[in-house]
Coordinates of C-alpha atoms and ligand atoms in Angstrom, one line a residue:
M30 CA 1.7 -144.1 30.2
R31 CA 0.9 -141.8 33.2
L32 CA -1.1 -138.9 32.1
N33 CA -1.5 -136.5 34.9
L34 CA -3.8 -133.9 33.4
S35 CA -6.4 -134.8 35.9
T36 CA -4.4 -133.4 38.8
M37 CA -4.7 -130.0 37.3
E38 CA -7.2 -128.7 39.9
K39 CA -4.6 -129.2 42.6
L40 CA -2.2 -127.0 40.8
I41 CA -4.7 -124.4 40.2
G42 CA -5.7 -124.4 43.9
D43 CA -3.6 -121.4 44.8
L44 CA -2.8 -120.2 41.4
D45 CA 0.3 -118.3 42.4
V46 CA 2.6 -120.7 41.0
L47 CA 6.1 -121.3 42.0
S48 CA 9.2 -120.1 40.3
P49 CA 13.0 -120.9 40.4
Q50 CA 13.5 -117.1 40.0
D51 CA 11.1 -116.6 42.9
T52 CA 10.3 -119.4 45.1
E53 CA 8.3 -117.5 47.8
A54 CA 5.6 -120.1 47.8
T55 CA 7.9 -122.9 49.0
E56 CA 9.1 -123.6 52.3
A57 CA 12.0 -121.4 53.0
I58 CA 15.4 -123.0 52.8
H59 CA 17.4 -123.1 56.0
L60 CA 20.8 -124.1 57.0
L61 CA 21.1 -127.8 56.9
K62 CA 24.7 -128.1 58.2
D63 CA 24.9 -128.0 62.0
E64 CA 28.2 -126.9 63.2
N65 CA 29.4 -126.9 66.7
R66 CA 32.8 -125.4 67.1
G67 CA 32.6 -124.4 70.8
N68 CA 30.9 -121.6 72.7
K69 CA 30.0 -119.4 69.8
R70 CA 26.8 -117.8 68.8
K71 CA 24.5 -119.7 66.5
L72 CA 23.1 -118.4 63.2
Y73 CA 19.9 -119.6 61.4
I74 CA 19.0 -118.2 58.0
E75 CA 15.7 -118.7 56.0
S76 CA 15.7 -117.6 52.5
Y77 CA 12.7 -116.5 50.4
G78 CA 12.5 -115.6 46.8
C79 CA 14.8 -116.2 43.7
Q80 CA 17.9 -118.2 43.4
M81 CA 19.9 -115.0 43.6
N82 CA 18.6 -114.5 47.2
Y83 CA 19.5 -118.1 48.0
A84 CA 23.0 -117.5 46.7
D85 CA 23.2 -114.3 48.8
S86 CA 22.4 -116.3 52.0
E87 CA 25.5 -118.4 51.2
I88 CA 27.6 -115.2 51.2
V89 CA 26.0 -114.1 54.4
A90 CA 26.9 -117.4 56.0
S91 CA 30.4 -117.1 54.8
I92 CA 30.8 -113.5 56.2
L93 CA 29.5 -114.6 59.6
Q94 CA 31.4 -117.9 59.8
K95 CA 34.5 -115.8 59.6
E96 CA 33.3 -113.8 62.5
G97 CA 33.0 -117.0 64.6
F98 CA 29.3 -117.9 64.1
D99 CA 28.3 -121.6 64.1
T100 CA 25.3 -122.5 61.9
T101 CA 22.2 -124.3 62.9
S102 CA 19.1 -125.7 61.2
D103 CA 17.2 -125.5 64.4
I104 CA 15.6 -122.1 64.9
A105 CA 15.1 -122.9 68.6
A106 CA 18.8 -123.2 69.1
A107 CA 19.7 -119.9 67.3
D108 CA 21.1 -116.7 68.8
V109 CA 20.7 -114.8 65.6
V110 CA 17.9 -115.3 63.2
F111 CA 18.0 -113.9 59.6
L112 CA 15.1 -113.8 57.2
N113 CA 16.4 -113.2 53.7
T114 CA 13.3 -111.7 52.1
C115 CA 11.6 -111.2 48.7
S116 CA 9.3 -108.3 47.6
I117 CA 8.4 -109.5 44.1
R118 CA 4.7 -110.0 44.8
E119 CA 2.6 -109.0 47.8
K120 CA 2.2 -112.5 48.8
A121 CA 5.9 -112.9 49.1
E122 CA 6.0 -110.0 51.7
Q123 CA 3.0 -111.4 53.6
T124 CA 4.7 -114.7 54.0
V125 CA 7.6 -113.0 55.7
R126 CA 5.3 -111.0 58.0
Y127 CA 3.6 -114.2 59.1
R128 CA 6.9 -115.8 59.7
L129 CA 8.0 -112.8 61.8
T130 CA 4.7 -113.3 64.0
H131 CA 6.0 -116.8 64.7
I132 CA 9.5 -115.7 65.5
N133 CA 8.0 -113.1 67.8
G134 CA 6.6 -116.2 69.9
L135 CA 10.2 -117.4 70.1
K136 CA 11.7 -114.1 71.3
K137 CA 9.3 -114.0 74.1
H138 CA 11.0 -117.0 75.6
K139 CA 14.5 -115.8 74.6
P140 CA 14.6 -112.0 74.7
E141 CA 18.2 -111.9 73.7
L142 CA 17.4 -113.4 70.4
L143 CA 18.6 -111.1 67.5
V144 CA 16.2 -111.0 64.7
G145 CA 17.4 -109.5 61.4
V146 CA 15.7 -108.9 58.0
L147 CA 17.9 -109.1 54.9
G148 CA 17.2 -108.9 51.2
C149 CA 14.7 -107.2 49.0
M150 CA 12.0 -106.4 51.5
A151 CA 14.5 -105.0 53.8
E152 CA 15.8 -102.8 50.9
R153 CA 12.2 -101.7 50.0
L154 CA 11.1 -100.8 53.6
K155 CA 14.4 -99.8 55.0
A156 CA 14.1 -98.2 58.6
K157 CA 10.4 -98.4 58.3
F158 CA 10.6 -102.1 58.9
L159 CA 11.7 -101.3 62.4
E160 CA 8.5 -99.3 63.1
E161 CA 6.2 -101.8 61.5
E162 CA 7.7 -104.9 63.0
K163 CA 8.9 -104.2 66.5
I164 CA 10.7 -107.5 66.9
V165 CA 13.2 -106.7 64.1
D166 CA 16.5 -105.6 65.4
L167 CA 18.5 -105.4 62.2
V168 CA 17.7 -104.4 58.6
A169 CA 20.3 -105.0 55.8
G170 CA 19.8 -104.6 52.1
P171 CA 21.4 -106.9 49.5
D172 CA 24.5 -104.8 49.1
A173 CA 25.2 -104.3 52.9
Y174 CA 26.2 -107.9 53.9
R175 CA 29.8 -107.0 54.5
D176 CA 28.5 -104.7 57.1
L177 CA 26.7 -107.4 59.1
P178 CA 29.4 -108.0 61.7
S179 CA 29.3 -104.4 62.6
L180 CA 25.4 -104.2 62.4
I181 CA 25.3 -107.1 64.9
S182 CA 27.7 -105.3 67.2
Q183 CA 25.5 -102.3 67.2
V184 CA 22.5 -104.5 68.2
D185 CA 24.6 -106.1 71.0
E186 CA 25.2 -102.5 72.3
G187 CA 21.4 -102.1 72.5
Q188 CA 20.7 -100.2 69.4
K189 CA 18.5 -101.1 66.3
A190 CA 20.8 -101.3 63.1
V191 CA 20.0 -100.5 59.5
N192 CA 22.1 -100.4 56.3
T193 CA 20.2 -100.3 53.1
F194 CA 22.8 -98.5 50.9
L195 CA 22.8 -99.8 47.4
S196 CA 26.2 -100.0 45.7
R197 CA 27.3 -99.5 42.1
E198 CA 30.3 -101.8 42.6
E199 CA 29.6 -104.6 45.0
T200 CA 29.6 -108.1 43.6
Y201 CA 30.9 -110.0 46.5
A202 CA 33.5 -111.5 44.1
D203 CA 36.1 -112.3 46.7
I204 CA 33.8 -114.0 49.1
S205 CA 33.7 -117.9 48.8
P206 CA 30.1 -118.9 49.6
V207 CA 29.3 -121.5 52.1
R208 CA 27.1 -124.0 50.3
L209 CA 23.9 -124.4 52.2
N210 CA 21.4 -127.0 51.8
S211 CA 23.6 -128.4 49.0
N212 CA 23.2 -131.8 47.3
G213 CA 27.0 -131.7 46.5
V214 CA 26.3 -131.9 42.7
T215 CA 24.7 -128.6 41.7
A216 CA 25.5 -125.1 42.7
F217 CA 24.6 -121.4 41.8
I218 CA 27.2 -118.9 40.9
S219 CA 26.0 -115.1 40.9
I220 CA 27.6 -113.5 37.8
M221 CA 26.0 -110.1 38.2
R222 CA 23.8 -108.1 40.5
G223 CA 21.0 -105.6 40.1
C224 CA 19.0 -104.8 37.0
D225 CA 18.8 -101.7 34.8
N226 CA 15.7 -102.7 32.8
M227 CA 12.8 -101.1 34.5
C228 CA 10.0 -103.4 33.5
S229 CA 7.1 -101.4 34.7
F230 CA 5.7 -104.2 36.9
C231 CA 8.9 -105.1 38.7
V232 CA 10.3 -104.1 42.1
V233 CA 13.8 -105.6 41.5
P234 CA 15.5 -102.4 40.2
F235 CA 14.5 -100.7 43.3
T236 CA 15.5 -103.5 45.7
R237 CA 18.6 -104.7 44.0
G238 CA 20.0 -101.5 42.4
R239 CA 22.0 -100.8 39.4
E240 CA 23.3 -103.6 37.2
R241 CA 27.0 -104.7 37.7
S242 CA 29.0 -107.6 36.4
R243 CA 31.3 -109.7 38.5
D244 CA 34.9 -110.2 37.5
P245 CA 35.2 -113.3 35.3
H246 CA 38.4 -114.6 37.0
S247 CA 36.5 -115.0 40.3
I248 CA 33.6 -116.7 38.4
V249 CA 35.8 -119.2 36.6
A250 CA 37.8 -119.8 39.9
E251 CA 34.7 -120.5 41.8
A252 CA 33.5 -123.0 39.0
Q253 CA 37.0 -124.7 39.2
D254 CA 36.8 -124.9 42.9
L255 CA 33.3 -126.4 42.8
F256 CA 34.3 -129.0 40.3
A257 CA 37.4 -129.9 42.4
K258 CA 35.0 -130.4 45.3
G259 CA 32.9 -133.0 43.3
F260 CA 30.2 -130.5 42.0
R261 CA 29.1 -131.3 38.3
E262 CA 26.8 -128.5 37.4
V263 CA 26.7 -124.8 37.9
T264 CA 24.0 -122.3 37.3
L265 CA 25.2 -118.8 36.3
L266 CA 22.7 -116.4 37.8
G267 CA 21.6 -112.9 37.0
Q268 CA 18.4 -111.0 36.5
N269 CA 19.4 -110.5 32.8
V270 CA 22.5 -112.5 32.1
D271 CA 22.7 -111.4 28.5
S272 CA 23.7 -108.0 29.6
Y273 CA 26.7 -109.4 31.5
K274 CA 29.6 -107.1 30.5
W275 CA 33.1 -106.8 32.0
S276 CA 35.8 -104.5 30.9
P277 CA 39.3 -105.6 32.0
E278 CA 41.7 -103.6 34.0
E279 CA 45.2 -103.3 32.3
N280 CA 46.6 -106.3 34.1
S281 CA 43.8 -108.6 33.1
K282 CA 44.0 -107.8 29.4
A283 CA 46.5 -110.7 28.6
W284 CA 44.2 -113.2 30.2
I285 CA 41.2 -112.4 28.1
E286 CA 43.3 -112.1 25.0
K287 CA 44.8 -115.6 25.7
N288 CA 41.2 -116.7 25.7
G289 CA 40.5 -115.2 22.4
I290 CA 38.4 -112.4 23.8
N291 CA 38.7 -108.8 22.5
N292 CA 38.5 -106.1 25.0
V293 CA 35.1 -106.8 26.7
V294 CA 33.9 -110.1 28.1
N295 CA 30.3 -110.5 27.1
F296 CA 27.9 -113.3 28.2
A297 CA 28.7 -115.5 25.4
N298 CA 32.5 -115.3 26.2
L299 CA 31.8 -115.9 29.9
L300 CA 29.7 -119.1 29.1
E301 CA 32.6 -120.4 27.0
L302 CA 35.1 -119.6 29.8
V303 CA 33.0 -121.6 32.3
A304 CA 32.3 -124.4 29.9
K305 CA 36.1 -124.9 29.3
V306 CA 36.7 -125.5 33.1
H307 CA 35.9 -129.2 32.4
P308 CA 33.7 -131.2 29.9
D309 CA 32.2 -133.0 32.8
L310 CA 30.9 -129.7 34.5
R311 CA 27.6 -128.8 33.1
V312 CA 26.8 -125.2 32.8
R313 CA 23.3 -123.6 32.9
F314 CA 22.3 -120.1 33.3
S315 CA 19.2 -117.9 34.2
T316 CA 17.6 -115.5 33.3
S317 CA 17.8 -114.6 29.7
H318 CA 16.0 -111.6 28.4
P319 CA 14.2 -111.7 25.1
K320 CA 15.4 -108.3 24.1
D321 CA 19.0 -109.0 24.7
I322 CA 19.8 -112.8 24.0
T323 CA 22.2 -112.9 21.0
D324 CA 22.9 -115.7 18.4
E325 CA 26.3 -115.7 19.7
V326 CA 25.1 -117.1 22.9
L327 CA 23.1 -119.8 21.0
Y328 CA 26.1 -120.7 18.9
T329 CA 28.3 -120.9 22.0
M330 CA 25.6 -123.2 23.5
A331 CA 25.7 -125.3 20.4
K332 CA 29.5 -125.5 20.4
Y333 CA 29.8 -127.1 24.0
E334 CA 28.1 -130.3 24.9
N335 CA 28.4 -129.4 28.5
I336 CA 26.3 -126.2 28.2
C337 CA 22.8 -127.4 28.9
K338 CA 20.3 -127.0 26.1
N339 CA 17.7 -125.1 28.0
I340 CA 16.7 -121.4 28.0
H341 CA 14.6 -119.7 30.4
L342 CA 13.1 -116.9 28.2
P343 CA 10.3 -115.1 30.0
M344 CA 7.6 -113.9 27.6
Q345 CA 5.4 -112.2 30.3
S346 CA 2.6 -111.6 27.8
G347 CA 1.9 -112.6 24.2
S348 CA 0.3 -109.1 23.4
S349 CA 2.6 -106.4 21.9
R350 CA 0.4 -103.7 23.5
I351 CA 0.8 -105.2 26.9
L352 CA 4.4 -105.8 26.4
D353 CA 4.8 -102.1 25.6
L354 CA 3.1 -101.1 28.8
M355 CA 5.2 -103.5 30.7
N356 CA 8.3 -101.8 29.2
R357 CA 9.7 -105.1 28.2
G358 CA 11.5 -103.7 25.2
Y359 CA 10.3 -106.3 22.6
T360 CA 7.1 -107.2 20.6
R361 CA 5.2 -110.5 20.2
E362 CA 7.0 -110.8 16.8
W363 CA 10.5 -110.1 18.2
Y364 CA 9.9 -112.7 20.8
L365 CA 8.8 -115.3 18.2
E366 CA 11.8 -114.6 16.2
K367 CA 14.0 -115.4 19.3
A368 CA 12.2 -118.6 19.8
M369 CA 12.7 -119.5 16.2
S370 CA 16.4 -118.7 16.3
I371 CA 16.6 -121.2 19.3
R372 CA 15.0 -123.9 17.4
R373 CA 17.1 -123.2 14.3
I374 CA 20.4 -123.2 16.1
L375 CA 19.8 -125.6 18.9
G376 CA 17.1 -127.8 17.5
D377 CA 13.7 -129.0 18.8
D378 CA 15.2 -130.8 21.8
C379 CA 16.4 -127.5 23.5
G380 CA 14.1 -126.8 26.5
I381 CA 12.5 -123.4 26.5
S382 CA 10.7 -122.1 29.6
S383 CA 8.9 -119.0 30.4
D384 CA 7.4 -116.7 33.0
M385 CA 3.9 -115.3 32.4
I386 CA 1.9 -112.6 34.1
T387 CA -2.0 -112.5 33.6
G388 CA -4.2 -109.5 34.4
F389 CA -1.7 -106.7 33.9
C390 CA -3.3 -103.2 33.8
T391 CA -5.8 -102.7 30.9
E392 CA -5.3 -106.4 29.8
T393 CA -8.3 -107.4 27.5
E394 CA -9.7 -110.8 26.7
E395 CA -8.0 -110.3 23.2
D396 CA -4.6 -109.7 24.9
Q397 CA -5.2 -113.0 26.9
Q398 CA -5.9 -114.8 23.7
D399 CA -2.5 -113.4 22.3
T400 CA -0.7 -114.9 25.3
L401 CA -2.4 -118.3 24.8
S402 CA -1.7 -118.3 21.1
L403 CA 1.9 -117.4 21.6
M404 CA 2.1 -120.3 24.1
N405 CA 0.7 -122.6 21.4
I406 CA 3.3 -121.6 18.9
V407 CA 6.3 -121.8 21.1
K408 CA 5.1 -124.8 23.4
Y409 CA 7.2 -124.1 26.4
D410 CA 8.5 -127.2 28.3
F411 CA 7.7 -125.5 31.5
A412 CA 6.5 -122.1 32.8
Y413 CA 6.1 -120.0 35.9
M414 CA 2.8 -118.3 36.0
F415 CA 1.5 -115.5 38.1
Y416 CA -1.3 -113.0 38.2
Y417 CA -0.3 -109.3 38.4
S418 CA 0.5 -108.0 41.8
E419 CA 0.9 -104.2 42.1
R420 CA 4.1 -103.3 43.8
P421 CA 4.7 -100.0 45.5
G422 CA 7.1 -97.5 43.6
T423 CA 7.1 -99.3 40.4
L424 CA 6.4 -97.6 37.1
A425 CA 3.2 -99.4 36.6
T426 CA 2.0 -98.2 40.0
K427 CA 2.8 -94.7 39.2
K428 CA 1.5 -94.7 35.5
Y429 CA -1.4 -97.2 35.2
T430 CA -4.4 -98.3 37.2
D431 CA -4.5 -101.9 38.5
D432 CA -7.9 -102.3 37.0
I433 CA -8.3 -105.9 36.3
P434 CA -10.5 -107.5 39.0
L435 CA -8.8 -110.3 41.0
D436 CA -11.3 -112.9 39.9
V437 CA -10.5 -112.1 36.2
K438 CA -6.8 -112.2 36.8
K439 CA -7.3 -115.6 38.5
K440 CA -9.6 -116.9 35.7
R441 CA -6.9 -116.0 33.1
L442 CA -4.1 -117.4 35.1
E443 CA -6.2 -120.7 35.3
E444 CA -6.4 -120.8 31.6
V445 CA -2.5 -120.2 31.2
V446 CA -1.8 -122.9 33.7
I447 CA -4.1 -125.4 32.0
R448 CA -2.6 -124.6 28.6
Q449 CA 1.0 -124.9 30.0
R450 CA 0.1 -128.3 31.6
E451 CA -1.0 -129.5 28.2
H452 CA 2.2 -128.3 26.5
S453 CA 4.5 -129.7 29.3
L454 CA 3.0 -133.1 28.7
I455 CA 3.2 -132.8 24.9
R456 CA 6.8 -131.8 25.2
N457 CA 7.6 -134.6 27.7
L458 CA 5.9 -137.1 25.5
L459 CA 8.4 -136.2 22.8
D460 CA 11.2 -137.6 25.0
V461 CA 9.6 -141.0 25.5
G462 CA 11.5 -143.7 23.7
K463 CA 14.8 -141.6 23.6
V464 CA 18.0 -141.9 25.4
H465 CA 19.1 -138.9 27.5
K466 CA 22.4 -138.1 29.3
V467 CA 21.3 -137.5 33.0
L468 CA 23.3 -135.9 35.8
I469 CA 22.3 -137.8 38.9
E470 CA 21.3 -135.5 41.8
G471 CA 20.2 -137.9 44.5
F472 CA 17.3 -140.1 45.5
S473 CA 14.0 -139.5 43.9
K474 CA 11.5 -137.8 46.1
R475 CA 9.1 -140.8 46.4
S476 CA 11.5 -143.7 46.9
D477 CA 15.1 -144.6 48.0
N478 CA 15.1 -147.3 45.4
D479 CA 15.1 -144.7 42.6
L480 CA 17.5 -141.9 41.8
Q481 CA 16.7 -138.7 40.0
G482 CA 18.5 -136.4 37.8
R483 CA 18.1 -134.0 35.0
T484 CA 18.5 -134.0 31.3
S485 CA 20.4 -131.3 29.4
A486 CA 16.9 -129.7 28.7
N487 CA 16.4 -129.6 32.5
K488 CA 13.7 -132.3 32.7
V489 CA 13.7 -134.4 35.9
V490 CA 14.2 -138.1 35.2
V491 CA 13.4 -140.9 37.7
F492 CA 15.0 -144.3 37.4
P493 CA 15.8 -147.5 39.4
K494 CA 19.1 -146.8 41.3
G495 CA 21.1 -150.0 40.5
T496 CA 24.7 -149.3 41.4
H497 CA 24.6 -145.7 40.5
K498 CA 25.3 -142.8 42.8
K499 CA 24.7 -139.1 42.8
G500 CA 27.1 -137.0 40.8
E501 CA 27.5 -139.6 38.0
Y502 CA 26.3 -139.2 34.4
V503 CA 24.2 -142.1 33.2
H504 CA 22.2 -142.7 29.9
V505 CA 18.6 -143.2 30.5
L506 CA 16.1 -144.6 28.2
V507 CA 12.8 -142.7 28.8
E508 CA 9.9 -145.2 28.9
E509 CA 7.0 -143.2 30.2
C510 CA 6.3 -139.6 31.5
T511 CA 4.0 -137.4 33.4
G512 CA 3.6 -133.6 32.7
G513 CA 6.3 -133.0 35.2
T514 CA 8.7 -136.1 35.2
L515 CA 10.3 -138.4 32.9
I516 CA 10.4 -142.1 34.0
G517 CA 13.0 -144.7 32.5
K518 CA 16.0 -147.0 33.1
V519 CA 19.7 -146.7 32.7
V520 CA 20.9 -148.4 29.4
N521 CA 24.6 -147.7 29.8
S522 CA 26.8 -145.1 31.5
Ligands
SAH234 N1 14.7 -110.8 35.6 C1 13.7 -111.8 35.3 C2 12.5 -111.9 36.1 C3 12.7 -111.8 37.7 S1 11.2 -111.8 38.6 C4 13.2 -111.4 33.8 O1 13.3 -110.3 33.4 O2 12.6 -112.3 33.3 C5 10.6 -113.5 38.2 C6 9.2 -113.2 37.5 O3 8.2 -112.8 38.5 C7 9.0 -112.4 36.4 O4 9.6 -112.9 35.2 C8 7.5 -112.1 36.3 O5 6.9 -113.0 35.5 C9 7.1 -112.2 37.8 N2 6.8 -110.9 38.4 C10 7.7 -109.9 38.5 N3 7.0 -108.8 39.0 C11 5.7 -109.3 39.2 C12 4.5 -108.7 39.7 N4 4.5 -107.3 40.1 N5 3.3 -109.3 39.7 C13 3.3 -110.7 39.2 N6 4.4 -111.3 38.8 C14 5.7 -110.5 38.7
SF4_235 FE1 12.4 -107.1 36.8 FE2 12.6 -106.8 34.2 FE3 14.8 -106.6 35.6 FE4 13.6 -108.9 35.2 S1 14.5 -107.7 33.5 S2 14.4 -108.1 37.1 S3 11.3 -108.4 35.2 S4 13.0 -105.2 35.8
F3S236 FE1 14.7 -112.1 43.9 FE2 12.4 -111.5 45.2 FE3 14.4 -109.8 45.2 S1 12.6 -112.5 43.2 S2 15.7 -110.2 43.4 S3 14.4 -111.8 46.2 S4 12.3 -109.3 45.0

C-alpha cells in the first residue's frame, strides 16, 4: 500500500492550494486546437480562476470564431491575446500582472498585437486597468462578451476599448461553446451566472453581478448535443447551483408540465431533466451551498445512477461565530445537519468535498479548533484550502480589520492541510477492495500503459489499459491507494 503522507511538506510549500472553483495556481489553460482556415487573425486565450471562467472562454472562442478568427495555442503566432482573469485572491491578480509583463515583451516585437483582459479582474478594475497596465488595449467584463467584435474594431481604429456593464439577463444561452482543451469525454455546462449571496470575504458578487438562471431547454439541448458528440459526463456549473430557478414563459409551460414540473424549474428538477438525457451520460454539479441544498436534490441524486454521488459543500469555517461574520447564512450545527442528510440519503460512499479559509478577521485558536473538529466529524474526501486574502470592496474589507498576521494564517492553513491529507487517505482506504464503475478520461499522467478515470464519488483511479479506451465505462477493483489516487485493475466491463 502506498501511503503518501510523507509528501505533505511538498503540498504545504506554497500553502495556497488549488481549487476547481478557482485554479489560479495552475498553469493557465490555453487553446489546444490550432486552426488554419486562411488569412485570418489568430486568437489566443489563457484562462485563470474557476471552471466558470474556463467555460466563458469557450463562449468567447465561439463568438470570435463566427467573426472569422482562427485559434492558436502558440502565443507567438497570435494577433489577439486574451487573458480571462480571476480576482478571488490577491495572488490570482498578481499572476495576471506577471503574465502581462511577459506579454509586454512580445508586444515590443509585434506592436500590432492586440492585448485584451476579460473576466473578473477586468470587471473589478474596469477602465483603471488601462491606466495601470499600459499594454492592455481592451477590457471586457463577464457579461460583455457579445460586444467583443465591436470592441476589437474600436481597437483596430486606434482607440482603447472598455465594456464592463453587468447584465441582469445575460446567460449566453444561445451560444454553443467551442470546447477548448477538451478530452472529448467530460464537459462543463454553465447553468447560471452571478451570485446574490454576499459572503463577506468574497469578490464574486461584484465581478459577476446578480444571479440569473439559464433557460433549461438550452441546458438540456447542450447536454444532448455533447452526448451525441461522444461526451459522457457533464458538470453543471454555478456559484450556488441550489438557487437555480427558472420560471417558464407561457409557451414553455407545456414542456415543463410534460416533465412533471409545476410552474418553476428548481435545481432538483433541472438535475433530473439532464439525468434523463441518457443513462450513460454522467451528471455532476458544483457548487452547492450549505444553506440552500435541499433533500429534494439529495433524493434526485439517489434516484438516478448517472447523477454522480459527490457533493462539493464548502464549509469555509467550523466556527459559528466566524460563519456569521462571513455572512454565510448557516451555523456549524446547520452544516453538520446537511452533512448527516447526505450520509442518510446517499450513504457513506457519497463523496463530500469542501473549501476552507483560515485566518479570517478575528479568528481565534478556538475557532481554528472548531474548523479542525468539524473536519474530523465530516471527514472530507477532498478539500480546497486557502488563507484569507482581503479583497477590495467586499463587506469584510468595509466592516472588519484583516487582523490575523500572515504567519498565523499560514500556520493554521498548514494544520488544516495536514488534517485533510489524513482524511483523504482514510476515505480512499475505504475504497480499497471494492469494485467501482469508472468513466475513462484518458491516459494516466505517469504512463501511457495506464488509463485513468473517475469513480462516481469523483476519485481518480489509475489502472492498466488493456484494450480499453477513453469514453468507456469499466469496473475497476481498487487494490491500493495514495491520498490522491486509487490504483486497481479492470475486472469486467
Ligand atoms: N461559490 C462558491 C465559492 C466560490 S470561490 C461557494 O460559495 O462555496 C471558491 C472558494 O474560494 C471559496 O469557497 C472560498 O473558500 C475561497 N475564497 C473566496 N474568497 C476568498 C478570499 N477573499 N480569501 C481566501 N479564500 C477565498
Ligand atoms: Fe462568493 Fe459566497 Fe457567492 Fe460563493 S456563495 S460566490 S463564496 S458570495
Ligand atoms: Fe471565478 Fe475567480 Fe471570478 S473564482 S467567478 S474567476 S473571481
